[in-house]
XYZ file of N, CA and C in Angstrom:
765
model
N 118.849 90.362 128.239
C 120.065 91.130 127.979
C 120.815 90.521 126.808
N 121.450 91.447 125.688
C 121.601 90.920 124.400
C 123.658 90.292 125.204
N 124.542 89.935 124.436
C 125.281 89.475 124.563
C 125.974 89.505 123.463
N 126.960 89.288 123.086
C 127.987 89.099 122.004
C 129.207 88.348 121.783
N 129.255 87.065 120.843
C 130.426 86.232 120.515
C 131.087 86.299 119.519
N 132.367 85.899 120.151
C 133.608 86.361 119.163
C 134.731 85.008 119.523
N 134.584 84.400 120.573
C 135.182 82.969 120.831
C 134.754 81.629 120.228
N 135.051 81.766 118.940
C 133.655 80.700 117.957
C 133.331 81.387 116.980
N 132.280 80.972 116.256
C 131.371 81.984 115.216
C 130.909 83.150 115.881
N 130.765 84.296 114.772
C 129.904 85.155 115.546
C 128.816 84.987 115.882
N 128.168 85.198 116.964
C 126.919 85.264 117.235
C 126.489 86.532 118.300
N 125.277 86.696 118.266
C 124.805 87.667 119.378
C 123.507 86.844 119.762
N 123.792 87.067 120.900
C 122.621 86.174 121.825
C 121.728 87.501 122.706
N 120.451 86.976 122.398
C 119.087 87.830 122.757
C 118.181 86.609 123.867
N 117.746 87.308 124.761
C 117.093 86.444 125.845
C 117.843 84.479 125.531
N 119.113 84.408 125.195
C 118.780 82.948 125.356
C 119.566 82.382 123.795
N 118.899 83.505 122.663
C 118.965 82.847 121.649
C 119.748 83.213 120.932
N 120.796 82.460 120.240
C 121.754 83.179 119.309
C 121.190 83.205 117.976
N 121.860 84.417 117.269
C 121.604 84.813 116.048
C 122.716 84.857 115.430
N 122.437 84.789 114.290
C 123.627 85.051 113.028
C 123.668 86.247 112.254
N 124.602 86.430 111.551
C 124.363 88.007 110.385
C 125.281 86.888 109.669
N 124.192 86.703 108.280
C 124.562 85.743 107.028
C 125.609 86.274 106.077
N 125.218 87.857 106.234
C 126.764 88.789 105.631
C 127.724 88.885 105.978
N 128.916 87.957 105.227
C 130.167 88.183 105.674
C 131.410 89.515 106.462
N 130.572 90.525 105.085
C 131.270 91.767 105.356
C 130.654 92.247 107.293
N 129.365 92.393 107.735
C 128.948 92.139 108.739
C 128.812 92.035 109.759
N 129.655 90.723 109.974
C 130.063 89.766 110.887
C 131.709 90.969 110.787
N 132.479 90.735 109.591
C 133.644 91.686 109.890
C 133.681 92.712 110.713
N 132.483 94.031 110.091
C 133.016 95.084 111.095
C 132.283 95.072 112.171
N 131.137 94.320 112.784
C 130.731 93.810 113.671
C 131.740 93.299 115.182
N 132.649 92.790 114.377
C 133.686 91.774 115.279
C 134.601 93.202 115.577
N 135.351 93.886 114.286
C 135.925 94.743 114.637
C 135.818 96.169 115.629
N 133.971 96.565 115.359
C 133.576 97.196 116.419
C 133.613 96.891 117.450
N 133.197 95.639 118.235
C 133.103 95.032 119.186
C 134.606 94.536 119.769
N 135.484 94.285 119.252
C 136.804 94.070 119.760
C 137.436 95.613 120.319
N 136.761 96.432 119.442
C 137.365 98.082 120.107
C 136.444 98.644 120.543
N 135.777 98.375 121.011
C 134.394 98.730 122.013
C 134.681 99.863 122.850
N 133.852 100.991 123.063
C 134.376 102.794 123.647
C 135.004 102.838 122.809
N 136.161 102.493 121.806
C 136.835 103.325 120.850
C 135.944 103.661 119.302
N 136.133 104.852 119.293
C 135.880 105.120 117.402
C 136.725 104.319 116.810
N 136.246 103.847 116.047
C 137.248 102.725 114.758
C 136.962 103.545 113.562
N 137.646 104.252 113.344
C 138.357 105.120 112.379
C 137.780 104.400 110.797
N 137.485 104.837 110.029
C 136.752 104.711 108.901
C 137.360 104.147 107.467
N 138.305 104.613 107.458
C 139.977 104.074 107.186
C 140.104 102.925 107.436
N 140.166 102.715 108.953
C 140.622 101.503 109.363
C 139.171 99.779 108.848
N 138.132 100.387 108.907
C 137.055 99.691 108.409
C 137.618 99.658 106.986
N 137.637 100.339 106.410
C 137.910 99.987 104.982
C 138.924 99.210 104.536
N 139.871 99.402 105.339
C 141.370 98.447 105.097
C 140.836 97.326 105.605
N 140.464 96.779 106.743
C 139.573 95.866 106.875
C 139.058 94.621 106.159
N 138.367 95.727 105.214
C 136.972 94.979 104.495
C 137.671 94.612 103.051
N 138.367 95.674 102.760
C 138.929 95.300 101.477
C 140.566 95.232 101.243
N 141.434 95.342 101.939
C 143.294 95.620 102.034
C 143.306 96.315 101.963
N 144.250 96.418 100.614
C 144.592 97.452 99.749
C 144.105 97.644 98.043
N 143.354 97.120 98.274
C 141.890 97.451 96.857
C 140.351 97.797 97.390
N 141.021 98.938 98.066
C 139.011 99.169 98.365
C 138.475 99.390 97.138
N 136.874 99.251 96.842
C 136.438 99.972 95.984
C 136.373 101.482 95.782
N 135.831 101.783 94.447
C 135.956 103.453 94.290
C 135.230 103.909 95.023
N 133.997 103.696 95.820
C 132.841 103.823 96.865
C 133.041 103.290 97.802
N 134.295 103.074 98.770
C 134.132 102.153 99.186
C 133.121 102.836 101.001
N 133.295 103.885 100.711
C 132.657 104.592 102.256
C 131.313 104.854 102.188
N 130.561 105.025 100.823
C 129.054 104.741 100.719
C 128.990 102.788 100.804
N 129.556 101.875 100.254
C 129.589 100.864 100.565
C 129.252 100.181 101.810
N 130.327 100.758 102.794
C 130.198 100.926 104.245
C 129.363 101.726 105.233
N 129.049 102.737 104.765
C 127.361 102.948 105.334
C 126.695 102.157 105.130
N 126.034 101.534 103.756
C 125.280 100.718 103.731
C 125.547 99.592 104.630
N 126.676 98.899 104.502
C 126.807 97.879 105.619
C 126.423 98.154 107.022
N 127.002 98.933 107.415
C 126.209 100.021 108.768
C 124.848 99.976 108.901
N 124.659 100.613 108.079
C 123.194 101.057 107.957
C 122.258 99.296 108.130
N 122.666 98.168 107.624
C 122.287 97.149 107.503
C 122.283 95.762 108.826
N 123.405 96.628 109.381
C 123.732 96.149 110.634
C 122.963 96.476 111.701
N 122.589 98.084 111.730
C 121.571 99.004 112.539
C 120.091 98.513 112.633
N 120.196 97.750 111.477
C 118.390 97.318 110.924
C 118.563 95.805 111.660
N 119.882 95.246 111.641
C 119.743 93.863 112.483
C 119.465 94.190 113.590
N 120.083 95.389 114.417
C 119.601 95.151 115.969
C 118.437 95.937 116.173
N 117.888 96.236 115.486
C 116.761 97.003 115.741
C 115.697 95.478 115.289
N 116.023 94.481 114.551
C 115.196 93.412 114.858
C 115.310 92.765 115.828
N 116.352 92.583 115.844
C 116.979 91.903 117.729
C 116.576 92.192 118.835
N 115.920 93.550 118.885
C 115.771 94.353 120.022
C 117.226 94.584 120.923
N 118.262 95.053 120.079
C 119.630 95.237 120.930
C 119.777 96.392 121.398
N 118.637 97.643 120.935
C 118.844 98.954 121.267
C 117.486 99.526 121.898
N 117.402 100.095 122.626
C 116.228 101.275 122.992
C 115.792 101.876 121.903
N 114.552 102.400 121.813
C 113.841 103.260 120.831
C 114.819 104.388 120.810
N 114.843 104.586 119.193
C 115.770 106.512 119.425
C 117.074 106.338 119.444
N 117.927 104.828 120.047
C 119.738 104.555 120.025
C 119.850 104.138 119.091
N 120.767 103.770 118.995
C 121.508 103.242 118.102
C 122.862 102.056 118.325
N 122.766 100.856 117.561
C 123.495 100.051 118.493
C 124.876 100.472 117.835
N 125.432 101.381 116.188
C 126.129 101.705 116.282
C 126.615 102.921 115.928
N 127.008 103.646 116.539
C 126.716 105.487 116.220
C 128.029 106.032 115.522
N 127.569 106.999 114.316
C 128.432 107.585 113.397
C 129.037 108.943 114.207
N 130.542 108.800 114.089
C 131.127 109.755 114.606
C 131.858 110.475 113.435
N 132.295 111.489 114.013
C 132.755 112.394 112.904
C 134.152 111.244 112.237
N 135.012 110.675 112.496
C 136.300 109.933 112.332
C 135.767 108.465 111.712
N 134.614 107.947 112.474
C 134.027 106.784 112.174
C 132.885 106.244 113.192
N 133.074 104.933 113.295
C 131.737 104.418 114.075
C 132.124 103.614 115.597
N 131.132 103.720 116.606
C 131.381 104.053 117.497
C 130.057 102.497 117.860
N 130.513 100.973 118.638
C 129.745 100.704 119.021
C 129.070 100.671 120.490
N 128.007 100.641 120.506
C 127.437 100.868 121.844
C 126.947 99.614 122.118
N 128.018 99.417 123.383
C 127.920 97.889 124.103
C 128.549 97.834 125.321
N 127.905 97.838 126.056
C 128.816 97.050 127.544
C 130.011 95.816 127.584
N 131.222 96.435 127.893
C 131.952 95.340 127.338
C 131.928 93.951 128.092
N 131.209 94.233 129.538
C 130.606 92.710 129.735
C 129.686 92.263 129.041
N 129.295 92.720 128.105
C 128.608 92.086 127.025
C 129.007 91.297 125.710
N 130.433 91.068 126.137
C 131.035 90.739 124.553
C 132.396 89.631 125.298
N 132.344 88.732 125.027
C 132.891 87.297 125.290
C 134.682 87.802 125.789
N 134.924 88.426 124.243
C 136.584 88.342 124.670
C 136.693 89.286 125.776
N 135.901 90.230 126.422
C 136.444 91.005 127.738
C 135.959 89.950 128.874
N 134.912 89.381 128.539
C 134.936 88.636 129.803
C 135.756 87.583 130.069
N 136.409 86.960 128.968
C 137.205 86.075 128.795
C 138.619 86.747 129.838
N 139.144 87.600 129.258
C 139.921 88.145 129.533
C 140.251 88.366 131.018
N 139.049 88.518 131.898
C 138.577 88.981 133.025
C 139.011 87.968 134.248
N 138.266 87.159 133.499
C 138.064 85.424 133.922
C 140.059 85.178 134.714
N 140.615 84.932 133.090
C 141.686 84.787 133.370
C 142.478 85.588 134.408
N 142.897 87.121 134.147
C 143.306 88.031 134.961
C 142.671 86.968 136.233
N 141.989 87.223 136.558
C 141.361 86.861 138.197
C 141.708 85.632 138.247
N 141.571 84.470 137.365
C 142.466 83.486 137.769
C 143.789 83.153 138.170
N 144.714 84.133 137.251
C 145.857 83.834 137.396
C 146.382 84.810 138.590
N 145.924 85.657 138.887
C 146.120 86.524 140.530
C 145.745 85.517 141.477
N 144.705 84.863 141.454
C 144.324 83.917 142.509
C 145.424 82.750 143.003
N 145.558 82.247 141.851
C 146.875 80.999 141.420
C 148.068 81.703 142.204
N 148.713 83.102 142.031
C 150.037 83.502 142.302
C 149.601 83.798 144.012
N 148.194 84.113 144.363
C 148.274 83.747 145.805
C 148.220 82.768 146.959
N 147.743 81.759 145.768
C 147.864 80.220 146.206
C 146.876 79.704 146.518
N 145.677 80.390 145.932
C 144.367 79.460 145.739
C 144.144 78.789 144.641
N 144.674 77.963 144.169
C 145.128 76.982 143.330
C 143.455 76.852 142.790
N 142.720 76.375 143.825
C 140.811 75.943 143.650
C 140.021 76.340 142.866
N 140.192 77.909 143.338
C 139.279 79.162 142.874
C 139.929 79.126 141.715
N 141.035 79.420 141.689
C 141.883 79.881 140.482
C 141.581 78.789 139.106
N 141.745 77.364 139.537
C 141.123 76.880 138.694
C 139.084 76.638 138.183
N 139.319 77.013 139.119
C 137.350 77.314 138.747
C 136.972 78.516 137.732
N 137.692 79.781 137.742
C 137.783 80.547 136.737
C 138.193 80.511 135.472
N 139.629 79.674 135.720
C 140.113 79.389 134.627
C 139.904 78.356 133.518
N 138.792 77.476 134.183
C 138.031 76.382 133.670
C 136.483 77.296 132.729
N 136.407 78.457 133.675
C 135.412 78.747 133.585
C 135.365 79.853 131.977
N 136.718 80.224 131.888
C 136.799 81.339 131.118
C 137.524 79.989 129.583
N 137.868 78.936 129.440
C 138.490 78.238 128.633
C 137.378 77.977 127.921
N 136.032 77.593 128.512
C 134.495 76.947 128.587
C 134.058 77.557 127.639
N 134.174 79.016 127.137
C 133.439 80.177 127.024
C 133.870 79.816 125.196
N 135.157 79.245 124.876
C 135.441 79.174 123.679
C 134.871 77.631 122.709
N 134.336 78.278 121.481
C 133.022 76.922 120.796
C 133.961 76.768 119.856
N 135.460 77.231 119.416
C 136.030 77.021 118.023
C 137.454 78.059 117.823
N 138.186 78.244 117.362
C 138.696 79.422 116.978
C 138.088 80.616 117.402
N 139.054 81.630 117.582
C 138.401 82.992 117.711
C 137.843 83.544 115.825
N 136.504 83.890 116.054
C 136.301 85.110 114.466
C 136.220 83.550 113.583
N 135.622 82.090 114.222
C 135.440 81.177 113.178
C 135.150 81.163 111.827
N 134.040 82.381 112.237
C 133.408 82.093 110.162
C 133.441 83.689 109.989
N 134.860 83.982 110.144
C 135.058 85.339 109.315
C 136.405 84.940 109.065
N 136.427 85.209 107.760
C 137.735 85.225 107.181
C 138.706 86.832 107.410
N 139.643 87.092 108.302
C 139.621 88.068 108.941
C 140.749 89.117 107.575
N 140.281 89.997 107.474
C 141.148 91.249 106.715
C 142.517 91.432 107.615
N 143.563 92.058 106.965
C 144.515 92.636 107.834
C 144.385 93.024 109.426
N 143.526 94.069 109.715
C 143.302 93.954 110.960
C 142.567 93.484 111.748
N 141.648 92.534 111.216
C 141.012 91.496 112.242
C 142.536 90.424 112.547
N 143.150 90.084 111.596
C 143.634 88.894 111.455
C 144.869 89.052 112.824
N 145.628 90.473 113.032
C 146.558 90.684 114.103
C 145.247 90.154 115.825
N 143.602 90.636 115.864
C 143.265 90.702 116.589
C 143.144 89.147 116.780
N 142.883 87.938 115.962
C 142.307 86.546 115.702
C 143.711 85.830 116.322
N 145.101 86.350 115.750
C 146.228 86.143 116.487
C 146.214 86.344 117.999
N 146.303 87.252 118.449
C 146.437 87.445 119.986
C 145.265 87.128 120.319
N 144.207 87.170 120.247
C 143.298 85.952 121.047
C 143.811 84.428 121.143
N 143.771 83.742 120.045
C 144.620 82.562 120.093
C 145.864 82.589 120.755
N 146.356 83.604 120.810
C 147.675 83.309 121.927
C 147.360 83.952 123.673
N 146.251 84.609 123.774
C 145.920 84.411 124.991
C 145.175 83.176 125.423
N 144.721 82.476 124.243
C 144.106 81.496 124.669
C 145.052 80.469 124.930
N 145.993 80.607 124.571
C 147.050 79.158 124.623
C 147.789 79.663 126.373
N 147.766 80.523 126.917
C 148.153 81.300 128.087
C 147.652 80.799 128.936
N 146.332 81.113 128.736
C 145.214 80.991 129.731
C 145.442 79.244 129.558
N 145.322 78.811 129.023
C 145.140 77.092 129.149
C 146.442 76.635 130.099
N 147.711 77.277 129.610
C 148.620 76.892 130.413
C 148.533 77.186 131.926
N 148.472 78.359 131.952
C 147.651 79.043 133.640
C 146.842 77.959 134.094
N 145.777 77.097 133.560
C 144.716 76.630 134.141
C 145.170 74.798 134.126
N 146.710 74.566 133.433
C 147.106 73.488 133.711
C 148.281 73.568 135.229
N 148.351 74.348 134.962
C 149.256 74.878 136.697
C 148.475 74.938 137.493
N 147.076 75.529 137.477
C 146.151 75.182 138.702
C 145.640 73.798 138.561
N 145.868 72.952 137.913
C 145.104 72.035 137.940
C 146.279 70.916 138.885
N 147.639 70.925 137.933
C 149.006 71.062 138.807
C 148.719 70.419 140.311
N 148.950 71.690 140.659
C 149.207 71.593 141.552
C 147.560 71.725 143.046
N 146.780 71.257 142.446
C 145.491 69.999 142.829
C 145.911 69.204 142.627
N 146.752 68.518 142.435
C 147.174 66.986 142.351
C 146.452 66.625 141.156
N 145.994 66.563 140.357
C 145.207 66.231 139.181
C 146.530 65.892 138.171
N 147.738 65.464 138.293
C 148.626 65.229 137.212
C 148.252 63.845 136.374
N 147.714 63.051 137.101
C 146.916 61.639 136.410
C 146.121 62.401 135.420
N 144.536 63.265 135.908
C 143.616 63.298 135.098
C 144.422 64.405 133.022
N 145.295 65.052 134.086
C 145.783 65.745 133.112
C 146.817 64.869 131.634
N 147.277 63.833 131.680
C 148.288 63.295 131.129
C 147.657 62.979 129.769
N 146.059 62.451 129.264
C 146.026 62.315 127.931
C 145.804 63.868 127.652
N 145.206 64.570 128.051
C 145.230 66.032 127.736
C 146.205 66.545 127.388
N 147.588 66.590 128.019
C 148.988 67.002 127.533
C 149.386 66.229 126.277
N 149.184 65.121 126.429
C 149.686 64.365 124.852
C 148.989 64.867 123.839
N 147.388 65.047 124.329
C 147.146 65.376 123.025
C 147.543 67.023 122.615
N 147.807 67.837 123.694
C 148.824 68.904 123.241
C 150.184 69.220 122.939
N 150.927 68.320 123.004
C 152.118 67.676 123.042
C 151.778 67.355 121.620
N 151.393 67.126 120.543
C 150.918 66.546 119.528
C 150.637 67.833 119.022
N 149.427 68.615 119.382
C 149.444 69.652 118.681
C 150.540 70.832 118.148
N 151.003 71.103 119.128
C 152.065 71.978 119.595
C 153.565 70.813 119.941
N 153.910 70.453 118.951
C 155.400 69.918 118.879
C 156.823 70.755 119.548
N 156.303 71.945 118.895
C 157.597 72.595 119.635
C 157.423 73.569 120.613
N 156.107 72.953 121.290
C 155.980 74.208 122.862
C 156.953 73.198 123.615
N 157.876 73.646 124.269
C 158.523 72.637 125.453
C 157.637 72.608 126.787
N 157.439 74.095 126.794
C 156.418 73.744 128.153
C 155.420 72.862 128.454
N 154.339 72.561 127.092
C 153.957 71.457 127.125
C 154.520 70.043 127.530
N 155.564 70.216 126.634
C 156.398 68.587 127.037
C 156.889 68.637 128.475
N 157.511 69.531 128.774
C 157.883 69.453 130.539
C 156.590 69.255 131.430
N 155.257 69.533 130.858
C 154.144 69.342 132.380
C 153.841 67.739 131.488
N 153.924 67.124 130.493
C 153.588 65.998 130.238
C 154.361 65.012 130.803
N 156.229 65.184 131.046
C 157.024 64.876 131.551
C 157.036 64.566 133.131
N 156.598 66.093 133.576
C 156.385 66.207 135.014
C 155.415 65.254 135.824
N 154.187 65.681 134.668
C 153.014 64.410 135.003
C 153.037 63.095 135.231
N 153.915 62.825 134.060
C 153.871 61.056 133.916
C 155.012 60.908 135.275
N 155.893 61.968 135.651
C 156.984 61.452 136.635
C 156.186 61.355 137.930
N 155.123 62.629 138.135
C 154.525 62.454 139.551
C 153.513 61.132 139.208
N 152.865 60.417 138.172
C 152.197 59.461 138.390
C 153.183 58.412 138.606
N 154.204 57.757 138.662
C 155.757 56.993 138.834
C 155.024 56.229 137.627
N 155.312 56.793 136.435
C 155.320 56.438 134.862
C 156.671 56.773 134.574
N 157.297 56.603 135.516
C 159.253 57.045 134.818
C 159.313 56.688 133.383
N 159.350 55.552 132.814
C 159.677 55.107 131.479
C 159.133 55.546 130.706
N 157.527 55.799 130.625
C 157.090 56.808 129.731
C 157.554 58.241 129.944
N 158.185 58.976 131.475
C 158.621 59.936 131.230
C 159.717 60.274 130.507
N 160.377 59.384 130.945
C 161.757 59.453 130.508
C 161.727 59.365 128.309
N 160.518 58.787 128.045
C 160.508 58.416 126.795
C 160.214 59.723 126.197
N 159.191 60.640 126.808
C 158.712 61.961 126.556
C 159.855 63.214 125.854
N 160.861 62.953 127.021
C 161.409 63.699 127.332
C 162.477 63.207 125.827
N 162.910 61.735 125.524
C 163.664 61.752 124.317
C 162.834 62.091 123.100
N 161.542 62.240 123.470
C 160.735 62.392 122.077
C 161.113 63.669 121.658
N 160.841 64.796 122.612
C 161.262 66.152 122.761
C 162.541 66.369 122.563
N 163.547 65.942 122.711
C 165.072 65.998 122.449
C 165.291 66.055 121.055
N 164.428 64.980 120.071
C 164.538 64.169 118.834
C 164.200 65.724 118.524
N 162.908 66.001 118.797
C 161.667 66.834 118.060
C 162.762 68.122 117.917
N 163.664 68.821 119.004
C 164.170 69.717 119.056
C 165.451 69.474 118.033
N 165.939 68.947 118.177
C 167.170 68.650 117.322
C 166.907 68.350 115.755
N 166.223 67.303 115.539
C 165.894 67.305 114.163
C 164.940 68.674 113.406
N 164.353 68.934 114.120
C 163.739 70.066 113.254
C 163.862 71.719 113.210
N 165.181 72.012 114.687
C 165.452 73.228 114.739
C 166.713 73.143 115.027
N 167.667 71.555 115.331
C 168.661 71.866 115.713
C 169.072 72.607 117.019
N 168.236 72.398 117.913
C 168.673 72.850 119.302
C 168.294 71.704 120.514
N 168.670 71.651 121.918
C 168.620 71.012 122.663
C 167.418 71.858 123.480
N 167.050 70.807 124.614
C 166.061 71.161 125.221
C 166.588 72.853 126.294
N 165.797 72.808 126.781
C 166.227 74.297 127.885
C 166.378 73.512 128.880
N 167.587 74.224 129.657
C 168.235 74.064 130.983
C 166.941 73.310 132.044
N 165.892 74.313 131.914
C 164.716 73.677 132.834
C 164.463 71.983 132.814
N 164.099 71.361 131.275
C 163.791 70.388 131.075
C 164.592 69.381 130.965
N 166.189 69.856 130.740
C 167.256 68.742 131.119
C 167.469 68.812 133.075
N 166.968 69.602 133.637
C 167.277 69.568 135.172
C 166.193 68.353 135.377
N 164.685 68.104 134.938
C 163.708 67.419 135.195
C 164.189 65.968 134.705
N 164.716 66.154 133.505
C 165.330 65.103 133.162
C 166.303 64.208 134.212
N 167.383 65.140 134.724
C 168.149 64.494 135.520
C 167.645 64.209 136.695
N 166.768 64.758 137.270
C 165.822 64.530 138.498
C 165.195 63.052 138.099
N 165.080 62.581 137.072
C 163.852 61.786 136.934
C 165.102 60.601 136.843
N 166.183 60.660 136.249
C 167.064 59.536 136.488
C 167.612 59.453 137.852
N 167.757 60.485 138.384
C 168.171 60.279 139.788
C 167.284 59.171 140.621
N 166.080 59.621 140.349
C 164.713 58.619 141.101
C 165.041 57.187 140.819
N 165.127 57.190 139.731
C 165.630 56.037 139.048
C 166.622 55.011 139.599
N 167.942 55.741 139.540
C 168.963 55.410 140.758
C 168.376 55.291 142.175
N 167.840 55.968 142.658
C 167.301 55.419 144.313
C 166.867 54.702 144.122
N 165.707 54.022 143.585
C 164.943 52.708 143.089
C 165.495 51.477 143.398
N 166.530 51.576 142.894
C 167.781 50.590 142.321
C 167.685 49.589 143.514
């Protein structure tokens, strides 16, 4: 059964084996078919795509050919039955034919949904087994080695921000498994990436407080204060000064 990636480089995987399409353009409306999968993608919209707002004077014989070149890849692949077509010309535009459990970002997608329903019913377990399971699935950036046109580039966005979702989802199941030890260089090193997610800094905070690392929490938490103030001029959110004061309170009982 053929398969299709879009979490990473493109690839399409046949019994096992992934393949490449060395053509940039390609890999573009390839990704773009496959991200709107059952929908016609409008012909127009391929062209803005591939070129902005300077298509060529040809640019829709151009794009057959690309088509047409793409059709000849899966017909080496064996991605289609004798007589189909893996992508079919509609009157508006082109139309690919794929099972969308066949193509990474729906299953991705899937993964999560079902994780994070699981999590809000309080199977914390399962919930993280999916959500481990659907994070797994990503080798790099979404659309790695396509440099994305106008409308890939809105689709390359909201993947990356479901992906930053889903990770948070799958640090709340991990949460609350007691796993706040295994989690703590993991948060720093997102805490690092992402400077001004607070949510990050509050489960790095939270963490180091449930491991009784007070002093490094407490240090977290001024790093984040600094980070907010010097570079946007604002204070932390109500949430993360309440954790704050919780964590000096502990402090005081100690005493």
């Amino acid at each position: 059964m053929a398969s299709f990636r879009f979490l990473g480089p493109v690839e399409i995987v046949v019994d096992g084996r992934a393949h490449t399409l060395r053509q940039h353009k390609l890999r573009q409306i390839l990704a773009l078919l496959a991200l709107r999968a059952g929908q016609i993608v409008d012909t127009d919209l391929l062209i803005q795509e591939l070129w902005a707002e300077q298509p060529a004077k040809n640019a829709r014989t151009i794009l057959h050919t690309y088509v047409y070149q793409l059709r000849k890849h899966a017909e080496r692949y064996g991605l289609c039955r004798q007589g189909e077509e893996l992508v079919e010309t509609r009157t508006a535009g082109y139309l690919l034919r794929a099972d969308r459990a066949a193509i990474d970002v729906f299953r991705f997608d899937d993964l999560v949904r079902r994780g994070r329903l699981l999590l809000q019913a309080g199977d914390a377990g399962q919930a993280a087994v999916l959500l481990h399971e659907a994070l797994d699935m990503w080798s790099g950036r979404a659309l790695a080695d396509v440099l994305p046109g106008p409308v890939l580039n809105g689709h390359v966005v909201a993947l990356e921000e479901q992906r930053l979702c889903a990770l948070q989802t799958r640090i709340e199941a991990d949460m609350e498994l007691g796993g706040h030890r295994e989690l703590i260089p993991e948060l720093r090193l997102l805490v690092g990436q992402h400077p001004y997610n607070e949510w990050f800094h509050g489960m790095l905070i939270s963490a180091l407080g449930r491991a009784n690392r007070r002093n490094e929490a407490l240090d977290a938490y001024q790093n984040l204060r600094r980070i907010l103030d010097e570079e946007l001029g604002l204070a932390p959110s109500p949430a993360i000064q309440e954790l704050h004061r919780e964590l000096l309170s502990a402090g005081m009982a100690h005493r």
